[in-house]
Structures are given as structure tokens and as C-alpha cells.
Amino acid sequence: MDSKLKSMCMQYAWSKVIRQIGWLLLGWLAVMTLCAFGAWDYTICQHEQGYDMACLREQYAKPVSKWPQPVIDKGVAWQELAPVPNRLSSSLSAKAKLGERLFFETALSLDGQISCGSCHRPEYAFADPRTVSVGVLGRKGERNSQSLVHLGLMTNQVQFFWDGRAKSLSEQVLLPLTNLNEMAISLDSIDWRLQEVGYLPKFRQVFGQQVQAITIEQFSQAVVAYLQSLTPAQTSFDTVLLGDVSAFDDQQLLGFHLFRTKARCMNCHFGQAMSDGKLHNLNQTLAGSAFADFGAYAITGNSADFGKFKTPSLRNLAQSKPWFHHGRFTNLEGVVEMYNQAMPERLPKSAPPLARQNHKDALIVPLGLTRQERKAVVAFLLTL
């Protein structure tokens, strides 16, 4: 090989080496940039023996904007977690006070025994501790009553009930009145039922002295005003969000970090209310059993909606059990383990063909949480 050709070969070889080094440097810079902004480094403060809790405390003692970023899948329009307002500083409007009385008024049921508050009890985060609620004449409903305690935090949502069948809060307020398993009255009877128990003067105080009859619109406006006033009480979780990480012990803090990162919870549970307000399929149709429920599919008839149910708020989670639309989960450790295993489903032979198609939401994947990590997530959830 002559010297000129040898020189050309050397230049070519070095140019390849330099290009490789250049790409490696660019990759390293990209990784360091992502880590600097906390974009996906969810192993931060983790080592072979476990987690460096002093390191995690240092990270979460920073302003929220500088916290390690949560693990969020592409296309998810999420919001950062935020504290709820202090309920002690708020007072009900006259319309909301009227709505509160109506919410607990049993005269609006067929047997005079059931009110909205019978199935949405304040001491249970406006949910029901029974698997399914019991309405007029002892009739059982089909689903567990959803918590309402977060409604004041989600005034712009457009899907209500587990299956999203109501498109406004006004519609949600009226549907239980006519449901035969809940209150079982006609909307036309609202006027005489309420006038019979002395509500006309109360409606005049709110809507004006010209009111001669109580209308459906006035009724729903008052109850909606009350529901939109509902917010959960602040907890140690809100204290952390307000800047005091000492409100969490080490296990709760680790669970909080995992909730945001490895456990992937913030793909659906974010913002003040800790809910995206959307419908998802979690393999919880119980297809083929006596408790089968196909969710939004029963409303729309669209196979894409099979098994979809609305994401519940996690606020006051400990008070709102049992969980899920079927109310069959009472053990939070079991719930976390189900998510850890990506919601496995064993269908009996009696399950319909549609149930055998893979409808499970793509957000649900195996998590690989250890027993210590699962217990930490539970400890955090109990602070909500």
C-alpha cells in the first residue's frame, strides 16, 4: 500500500471514530439534559439496597416545579398534582344551602325513605360503604355509588356516572330520581312533593318572590350548586404539596414517589381531584358471572367502549371503599397488586365473545413493584 492510500485510509478510519464519539457525546448530553430536568429518571435516589430516603426528601423538599417528573405515556394530557382549597375559609351560597337540603330530602322518593344522601353519605366521602346501594322498597342498585367529594374540583368535566352516560352535572342530578331502583318518581312530581313539605318559601328566597311552582330547572340548579361546593378536607398529602415534606414518613414518601413514577398512576390520576375524568377498560367487566357489567358499551353499543368505566377520584380514598364500579374490592393491598400484575382476567366459558377480545387499556402494563414498594404505595394512598 503506497503512503498516499495509507493516509487516506487512516483519515477515513479516524473520521468514523470521531463521528462515533460525536454521537456518543450527543447521546450523553441528551441523557444528562433529561435527567437534569427530571424528565424520566425515575430511578433517582435508588441503589442496589433500596432507596436513599434522605435523597428523596431533598428532591421533594424542592418546589413542585422542580420535583422528579412523573412517568407519563405519550399523548396523555396530564396536570401536576395540586392541593385542595381550605374548606374552613369557604361558605355556601343561598342556592347551595337550598341544594344541600334537597340532597338529603327523602320526600323525593317513592317510599319517602331515600334521598341522594342515602347512597352518597358525607362520612364516607359522599360514597356508600355497601357493595351496591339500596334504593326505594329495598331494591338493590347495580353498581357501587361513586364518591362525590371531589365534584367542586372538576367543574369542567363532561362525563358522569361510572359509564359516562350523563353529559352534565344537571343530568346526573335528575337521572337517579326516575331510576326504579333508586328513587323511582317522575320529574313532574318534584313540584308537589316539595311544596307538600314546605319548600316553596325556600325557593322564593333563592329564585324570587314571583315563583309559584318549583320547576325541574330550579331544583337541579340548587342541587348542582351544592355539589359544586363539595371539596375534600386537606390532609397530610396537601401539606406536602404546599411545601412541607415532613408531613410524610419515609414509607409514605416512597409510596408518593412510586405513585408518580414506577407505578405509573399519574397517567390517569392527576390534578387536584386526582382523576382524568375519562373512561378506561381495566378488565373489570366480570364477564360470564352474575355480576357482569360492560360499562359504557351498554350505553353506546360501540365495541370500542366495552368494559370502559370512569376514572374515580382518589381523594379521601380510605373513606370511600369498597372500590371499583362493582364494589368488590375492600383490600387496598389487593387493588395495588392487581395493577402490579396489569389487571389479569380469567374469563369463564360463559363469557360472551366480545369479552374475549383484548379491550384492556394500553396504559395498563405490568409494573414490577416489589412487596416493599407495594406496601409503600398503599401507605401513600391512605394519606389522600
Short mmCIF file of C-alpha atoms in Angstrom, two decimals:
data_model
loop_
_atom_site.label_atom_id
_atom_site.label_comp_id
_atom_site.label_asym_id
_atom_site.label_seq_id
_atom_site.Cartn_x
_atom_site.Cartn_y
_atom_site.Cartn_z
CA MET A 1 0.00 0.00 0.00
CA ASP A 2 1.56 3.34 -1.01
CA SER A 3 1.80 6.16 1.52
CA LYS A 4 -0.97 8.23 -0.11
CA LEU A 5 -3.50 5.40 0.03
CA LYS A 6 -2.45 4.56 3.58
CA SER A 7 -3.01 8.18 4.59
CA MET A 8 -6.49 8.20 3.04
CA CYS A 9 -7.42 5.01 4.89
CA MET A 10 -6.21 6.46 8.19
CA GLN A 11 -8.22 9.66 7.64
CA TYR A 12 -11.35 7.65 6.87
CA ALA A 13 -10.90 5.47 9.95
CA TRP A 14 -10.35 8.47 12.21
CA SER A 15 -13.36 10.25 10.74
CA LYS A 16 -15.54 7.24 11.67
CA VAL A 17 -14.11 7.21 15.19
CA ILE A 18 -14.73 10.94 15.56
CA ARG A 19 -18.31 10.56 14.29
CA GLN A 20 -18.94 7.71 16.76
CA ILE A 21 -17.52 9.78 19.60
CA GLY A 22 -19.68 12.68 18.48
CA TRP A 23 -22.86 10.58 18.57
CA LEU A 24 -21.90 9.20 21.98
CA LEU A 25 -21.35 12.72 23.29
CA LEU A 26 -24.69 13.87 21.88
CA GLY A 27 -26.41 10.88 23.48
CA TRP A 28 -24.70 11.55 26.79
CA LEU A 29 -25.70 15.22 26.65
CA ALA A 30 -29.30 14.24 25.86
CA VAL A 31 -29.42 11.85 28.80
CA MET A 32 -27.90 14.41 31.14
CA THR A 33 -30.35 17.07 29.93
CA LEU A 34 -33.32 14.77 30.52
CA CYS A 35 -32.04 13.86 33.95
CA ALA A 36 -31.37 17.50 34.79
CA PHE A 37 -35.00 18.32 34.06
CA GLY A 38 -36.26 15.12 35.71
CA ALA A 39 -37.99 14.03 32.51
CA TRP A 40 -37.87 10.28 33.06
CA ASP A 41 -35.20 9.45 35.62
CA TYR A 42 -37.50 7.53 37.97
CA THR A 43 -34.59 5.57 39.45
CA ILE A 44 -33.39 8.74 41.13
CA CYS A 45 -32.32 8.15 44.76
CA GLN A 46 -32.37 4.37 44.20
CA HIS A 47 -29.46 1.98 44.77
CA GLU A 48 -28.97 -1.78 44.97
CA GLN A 49 -30.03 -1.94 48.62
CA GLY A 50 -33.18 0.11 48.12
CA TYR A 51 -33.95 3.81 48.28
CA ASP A 52 -31.98 6.69 49.74
CA MET A 53 -34.76 8.38 51.70
CA ALA A 54 -32.63 11.40 52.58
CA CYS A 55 -32.13 11.90 48.85
CA LEU A 56 -35.88 11.60 48.16
CA ARG A 57 -36.66 14.09 50.93
CA GLU A 58 -34.22 16.51 49.38
CA GLN A 59 -35.89 16.09 45.97
CA TYR A 60 -39.43 16.61 47.24
CA ALA A 61 -38.48 19.47 49.55
CA LYS A 62 -37.97 21.49 46.37
CA PRO A 63 -40.77 23.49 44.73
CA VAL A 64 -43.23 21.29 42.85
CA SER A 65 -41.90 22.54 39.51
CA LYS A 66 -38.50 21.02 40.35
CA TRP A 67 -39.76 17.61 41.53
CA PRO A 68 -38.74 14.50 39.59
CA GLN A 69 -41.10 14.34 36.63
CA PRO A 70 -43.80 11.63 36.71
CA VAL A 71 -43.85 8.74 34.27
CA ILE A 72 -46.47 9.75 31.70
CA ASP A 73 -47.20 7.92 28.45
CA LYS A 74 -47.12 9.78 25.16
CA GLY A 75 -50.39 11.53 24.37
CA VAL A 76 -51.65 11.80 27.96
CA ALA A 77 -52.72 15.38 28.70
CA TRP A 78 -51.84 15.39 32.39
CA GLN A 79 -51.68 18.09 35.05
CA GLU A 80 -49.40 18.33 38.06
CA LEU A 81 -50.85 17.38 41.43
CA ALA A 82 -52.20 20.33 43.40
CA PRO A 83 -53.56 20.95 46.92
CA VAL A 84 -57.26 21.36 47.58
CA PRO A 85 -58.58 24.65 48.99
CA ASN A 86 -59.10 25.04 52.70
CA ARG A 87 -62.78 24.25 53.34
CA LEU A 88 -62.81 26.32 56.54
CA SER A 89 -62.44 29.51 54.50
CA SER A 90 -65.45 28.84 52.27
CA SER A 91 -69.16 29.26 52.90
CA LEU A 92 -72.21 28.05 50.98
CA SER A 93 -74.27 30.39 48.83
CA ALA A 94 -78.02 30.59 49.47
CA LYS A 95 -78.62 28.44 46.39
CA ALA A 96 -76.10 25.82 47.55
CA LYS A 97 -77.68 25.74 51.03
CA LEU A 98 -81.04 25.02 49.41
CA GLY A 99 -79.37 22.34 47.31
CA GLU A 100 -77.93 20.76 50.44
CA ARG A 101 -81.41 20.42 51.96
CA LEU A 102 -82.72 18.92 48.72
CA PHE A 103 -79.80 16.47 48.58
CA PHE A 104 -80.94 14.97 51.89
CA GLU A 105 -84.70 15.26 51.25
CA THR A 106 -86.46 11.88 51.44
CA ALA A 107 -89.78 13.30 50.16
CA LEU A 108 -88.29 12.98 46.67
CA SER A 109 -88.53 9.18 46.73
CA LEU A 110 -91.43 6.83 46.10
CA ASP A 111 -91.49 5.43 49.64
CA GLY A 112 -90.36 8.60 51.41
CA GLN A 113 -87.29 6.84 52.78
CA ILE A 114 -84.49 7.55 50.28
CA SER A 115 -82.58 10.71 49.44
CA CYS A 116 -79.45 11.40 47.39
CA GLY A 117 -77.62 11.36 50.70
CA SER A 118 -78.77 7.80 51.42
CA CYS A 119 -76.30 6.48 48.84
CA HIS A 120 -73.78 9.34 48.98
CA ARG A 121 -73.00 9.68 52.67
CA PRO A 122 -70.72 12.51 53.82
CA GLU A 123 -68.90 10.34 56.37
CA TYR A 124 -67.85 8.02 53.51
CA ALA A 125 -66.58 10.76 51.18
CA PHE A 126 -70.12 11.01 49.75
CA ALA A 127 -69.94 7.36 48.69
CA ASP A 128 -71.62 4.23 50.09
CA PRO A 129 -69.89 1.56 52.23
CA ARG A 130 -72.15 -1.13 50.76
CA THR A 131 -71.12 -3.11 47.68
CA VAL A 132 -74.15 -1.74 45.86
CA SER A 133 -76.58 0.84 47.17
CA VAL A 134 -80.14 0.11 48.28
CA GLY A 135 -82.93 2.31 46.98
CA VAL A 136 -86.70 2.51 47.42
CA LEU A 137 -88.54 -0.52 48.76
CA GLY A 138 -85.22 -2.23 49.45
CA ARG A 139 -84.33 -2.52 45.76
CA LYS A 140 -80.63 -3.02 45.10
CA GLY A 141 -78.74 -0.98 42.54
CA GLU A 142 -76.32 -2.42 40.00
CA ARG A 143 -73.13 -0.57 40.98
CA ASN A 144 -71.26 0.88 43.90
CA SER A 145 -72.06 4.56 44.45
CA GLN A 146 -69.26 6.84 43.31
CA SER A 147 -67.75 9.35 45.70
CA LEU A 148 -68.91 12.91 45.05
CA VAL A 149 -66.49 14.67 47.39
CA HIS A 150 -64.32 15.92 44.52
CA LEU A 151 -67.03 17.47 42.33
CA GLY A 152 -66.09 21.01 43.33
CA LEU A 153 -62.62 20.36 41.91
CA MET A 154 -63.83 19.17 38.48
CA THR A 155 -66.42 21.70 37.37
CA ASN A 156 -65.49 21.32 33.69
CA GLN A 157 -65.93 17.56 33.35
CA VAL A 158 -68.35 16.29 30.71
CA GLN A 159 -68.90 12.64 31.69
CA PHE A 160 -70.77 11.49 34.77
CA PHE A 161 -71.70 8.15 36.34
CA TRP A 162 -69.45 5.12 36.03
CA ASP A 163 -70.38 4.66 32.37
CA GLY A 164 -70.31 8.33 31.38
CA ARG A 165 -73.96 8.32 30.32
CA ALA A 166 -74.72 11.77 31.76
CA LYS A 167 -73.05 14.67 29.97
CA SER A 168 -73.69 17.35 32.58
CA LEU A 169 -74.00 17.57 36.34
CA SER A 170 -77.62 18.67 35.91
CA GLU A 171 -78.35 15.45 34.05
CA GLN A 172 -76.60 13.42 36.73
CA VAL A 173 -78.76 15.07 39.40
CA LEU A 174 -82.04 14.17 37.68
CA LEU A 175 -81.45 10.59 36.49
CA PRO A 176 -81.48 8.92 39.96
CA LEU A 177 -84.89 10.44 40.67
CA THR A 178 -86.53 8.43 37.90
CA ASN A 179 -84.44 5.25 38.27
CA LEU A 180 -86.75 2.50 39.54
CA ASN A 181 -84.04 1.06 41.80
CA GLU A 182 -83.10 4.40 43.32
CA MET A 183 -85.83 6.99 44.00
CA ALA A 184 -88.49 5.96 41.45
CA ILE A 185 -90.50 9.15 40.99
CA SER A 186 -91.46 11.20 37.94
CA LEU A 187 -89.82 14.58 37.37
CA ASP A 188 -93.28 16.13 37.08
CA SER A 189 -93.92 15.25 40.73
CA ILE A 190 -91.00 17.32 42.07
CA ASP A 191 -93.18 20.42 42.46
CA TRP A 192 -95.99 18.93 44.54
CA ARG A 193 -93.68 16.70 46.57
CA LEU A 194 -91.55 19.66 47.64
CA GLN A 195 -94.47 22.05 48.15
CA GLU A 196 -96.12 19.42 50.34
CA VAL A 197 -93.19 19.61 52.78
CA GLY A 198 -92.91 23.40 52.74
CA TYR A 199 -90.20 24.19 50.19
CA LEU A 200 -91.97 26.96 48.20
CA PRO A 201 -90.87 29.80 50.56
CA LYS A 202 -87.31 28.50 50.43
CA PHE A 203 -87.30 28.53 46.63
CA ARG A 204 -88.73 32.06 46.64
CA GLN A 205 -85.86 33.21 48.86
CA VAL A 206 -83.39 31.97 46.26
CA PHE A 207 -85.20 32.43 42.93
CA GLY A 208 -87.51 35.35 43.69
CA GLN A 209 -90.95 36.00 45.14
CA GLN A 210 -92.57 35.50 41.72
CA VAL A 211 -92.05 31.72 41.97
CA GLN A 212 -95.43 29.97 42.02
CA ALA A 213 -94.29 26.45 41.19
CA ILE A 214 -90.99 24.67 41.75
CA THR A 215 -89.50 23.80 38.38
CA ILE A 216 -87.16 20.98 37.43
CA GLU A 217 -84.59 23.58 36.36
CA GLN A 218 -84.70 25.38 39.72
CA PHE A 219 -84.37 22.09 41.56
CA SER A 220 -81.36 20.96 39.51
CA GLN A 221 -79.69 24.38 39.73
CA ALA A 222 -79.84 24.27 43.52
CA VAL A 223 -78.52 20.71 43.84
CA VAL A 224 -75.77 21.38 41.29
CA ALA A 225 -74.70 24.45 43.26
CA TYR A 226 -74.37 22.28 46.36
CA LEU A 227 -72.47 19.51 44.58
CA GLN A 228 -70.06 22.03 43.07
CA SER A 229 -69.31 23.27 46.58
CA LEU A 230 -68.04 19.83 47.65
CA THR A 231 -64.29 19.54 48.15
CA PRO A 232 -62.34 17.07 50.29
CA ALA A 233 -60.72 18.17 53.51
CA GLN A 234 -56.99 18.88 53.39
CA THR A 235 -54.75 16.02 54.51
CA SER A 236 -51.03 15.44 55.05
CA PHE A 237 -50.83 14.99 51.27
CA ASP A 238 -51.90 18.60 50.77
CA THR A 239 -49.38 19.69 53.40
CA VAL A 240 -46.64 18.10 51.28
CA LEU A 241 -47.99 19.75 48.13
CA LEU A 242 -47.86 23.08 49.98
CA GLY A 243 -44.16 22.59 50.67
CA ASP A 244 -43.78 20.65 53.93
CA VAL A 245 -42.41 17.21 53.05
CA SER A 246 -42.03 16.39 56.77
CA ALA A 247 -45.78 15.61 56.80
CA PHE A 248 -44.89 12.23 55.23
CA ASP A 249 -42.98 9.47 56.98
CA ASP A 250 -40.42 7.56 54.92
CA GLN A 251 -42.83 4.87 53.75
CA GLN A 252 -45.46 7.40 52.65
CA LEU A 253 -42.84 9.48 50.85
CA LEU A 254 -41.52 6.43 49.00
CA GLY A 255 -45.09 5.50 48.04
CA PHE A 256 -45.67 9.02 46.77
CA HIS A 257 -42.53 8.84 44.61
CA LEU A 258 -43.55 5.43 43.25
CA PHE A 259 -47.10 6.68 42.57
CA ARG A 260 -45.57 9.36 40.37
CA THR A 261 -43.00 7.14 38.69
CA LYS A 262 -42.65 3.36 38.65
CA ALA A 263 -46.30 2.64 39.46
CA ARG A 264 -47.43 4.90 36.57
CA CYS A 265 -50.50 6.07 38.48
CA MET A 266 -50.38 9.63 37.18
CA ASN A 267 -51.34 8.52 33.69
CA CYS A 268 -54.93 8.61 34.99
CA HIS A 269 -54.82 10.15 38.48
CA PHE A 270 -53.56 13.73 38.41
CA GLY A 271 -54.54 17.33 39.14
CA GLN A 272 -56.41 18.47 42.24
CA ALA A 273 -59.07 15.77 42.00
CA MET A 274 -56.59 13.02 41.05
CA SER A 275 -58.72 11.87 38.12
CA ASP A 276 -58.57 12.42 34.37
CA GLY A 277 -62.37 12.25 34.20
CA LYS A 278 -62.12 9.77 31.32
CA LEU A 279 -63.28 6.20 30.74
CA HIS A 280 -60.87 3.25 30.65
CA ASN A 281 -61.08 -0.55 30.43
CA LEU A 282 -59.33 -2.24 33.36
CA ASN A 283 -60.54 -5.79 32.72
CA GLN A 284 -63.21 -5.45 35.39
CA THR A 285 -66.34 -6.45 33.48
CA LEU A 286 -66.76 -9.71 35.46
CA ALA A 287 -67.98 -11.13 32.14
CA GLY A 288 -69.66 -14.51 32.37
CA SER A 289 -70.67 -14.02 36.01
CA ALA A 290 -73.92 -12.91 37.62
CA PHE A 291 -72.28 -9.52 38.19
CA ALA A 292 -71.24 -8.88 34.56
CA ASP A 293 -71.19 -5.19 33.65
CA PHE A 294 -69.91 -3.97 30.29
CA GLY A 295 -69.71 -0.29 31.21
CA ALA A 296 -70.07 2.38 28.52
CA TYR A 297 -70.73 -0.29 25.88
CA ALA A 298 -74.21 -0.80 27.34
CA ILE A 299 -74.93 2.88 26.62
CA THR A 300 -73.23 3.42 23.25
CA GLY A 301 -73.28 -0.05 21.67
CA ASN A 302 -69.78 0.71 20.40
CA SER A 303 -67.44 -2.26 20.85
CA ALA A 304 -64.58 0.19 21.49
CA ASP A 305 -66.39 1.17 24.71
CA PHE A 306 -66.61 -2.39 26.01
CA GLY A 307 -65.63 -2.53 29.67
CA LYS A 308 -64.90 1.18 29.97
CA PHE A 309 -65.63 2.88 33.29
CA LYS A 310 -64.85 6.34 34.54
CA THR A 311 -61.64 7.02 36.46
CA PRO A 312 -62.64 7.74 40.07
CA SER A 313 -61.03 10.45 42.15
CA LEU A 314 -58.54 9.13 44.68
CA ARG A 315 -59.29 11.90 47.16
CA ASN A 316 -60.44 10.52 50.54
CA LEU A 317 -59.79 7.03 49.15
CA ALA A 318 -59.70 5.34 52.56
CA GLN A 319 -63.21 6.62 53.38
CA SER A 320 -64.80 5.70 50.04
CA LYS A 321 -64.33 1.91 49.99
CA PRO A 322 -65.36 -0.52 48.64
CA TRP A 323 -63.72 0.33 45.33
CA PHE A 324 -64.40 -0.05 41.61
CA HIS A 325 -67.80 0.09 39.95
CA HIS A 326 -68.70 -3.37 41.24
CA GLY A 327 -67.72 -2.58 44.84
CA ARG A 328 -65.99 -5.92 45.24
CA PHE A 329 -62.57 -4.66 46.34
CA THR A 330 -62.20 -3.86 50.03
CA ASN A 331 -58.48 -4.52 50.42
CA LEU A 332 -56.18 -1.78 49.11
CA GLU A 333 -53.17 -4.09 49.05
CA GLY A 334 -55.10 -6.36 46.70
CA VAL A 335 -56.00 -3.44 44.43
CA VAL A 336 -52.36 -2.37 44.13
CA GLU A 337 -51.32 -5.96 43.39
CA MET A 338 -53.94 -6.18 40.63
CA TYR A 339 -52.43 -3.12 38.98
CA ASN A 340 -48.96 -4.56 39.55
CA GLN A 341 -49.99 -7.61 37.52
CA ALA A 342 -51.63 -5.46 34.81
CA MET A 343 -55.18 -6.45 35.75
CA PRO A 344 -55.24 -10.13 34.75
CA GLU A 345 -58.62 -11.55 33.77
CA ARG A 346 -59.75 -15.17 33.75
CA LEU A 347 -62.92 -15.50 31.73
CA PRO A 348 -65.32 -18.40 32.26
CA LYS A 349 -66.69 -20.30 29.28
CA SER A 350 -69.97 -18.43 29.66
CA ALA A 351 -68.33 -15.08 28.84
CA PRO A 352 -69.62 -13.56 25.56
CA PRO A 353 -67.31 -13.49 22.51
CA LEU A 354 -66.86 -9.72 22.74
CA ALA A 355 -65.35 -10.12 26.21
CA ARG A 356 -62.63 -12.35 24.77
CA GLN A 357 -61.27 -9.58 22.58
CA ASN A 358 -58.45 -7.55 24.09
CA HIS A 359 -60.10 -4.32 25.18
CA LYS A 360 -57.79 -3.55 28.09
CA ASP A 361 -56.42 -0.01 28.11
CA ALA A 362 -52.87 0.31 26.77
CA LEU A 363 -51.95 2.30 29.88
CA ILE A 364 -52.26 -0.86 31.98
CA VAL A 365 -48.93 -2.73 31.91
CA PRO A 366 -47.01 -4.93 34.41
CA LEU A 367 -45.27 -2.72 36.97
CA GLY A 368 -42.72 -4.96 38.66
CA LEU A 369 -43.31 -3.45 42.10
CA THR A 370 -41.66 -5.31 44.97
CA ARG A 371 -43.58 -6.15 48.14
CA GLN A 372 -41.86 -3.24 49.91
CA GLU A 373 -42.83 -0.90 47.09
CA ARG A 374 -46.45 -2.07 47.04
CA LYS A 375 -46.77 -1.50 50.78
CA ALA A 376 -45.31 1.97 50.34
CA VAL A 377 -47.84 2.84 47.62
CA VAL A 378 -50.67 1.72 49.93
CA ALA A 379 -49.26 3.84 52.77
CA PHE A 380 -49.29 6.86 50.47
CA LEU A 381 -52.82 6.22 49.18
CA LEU A 382 -54.10 6.20 52.75
CA THR A 383 -52.90 9.81 53.16
CA LEU A 384 -55.27 11.06 50.49
#
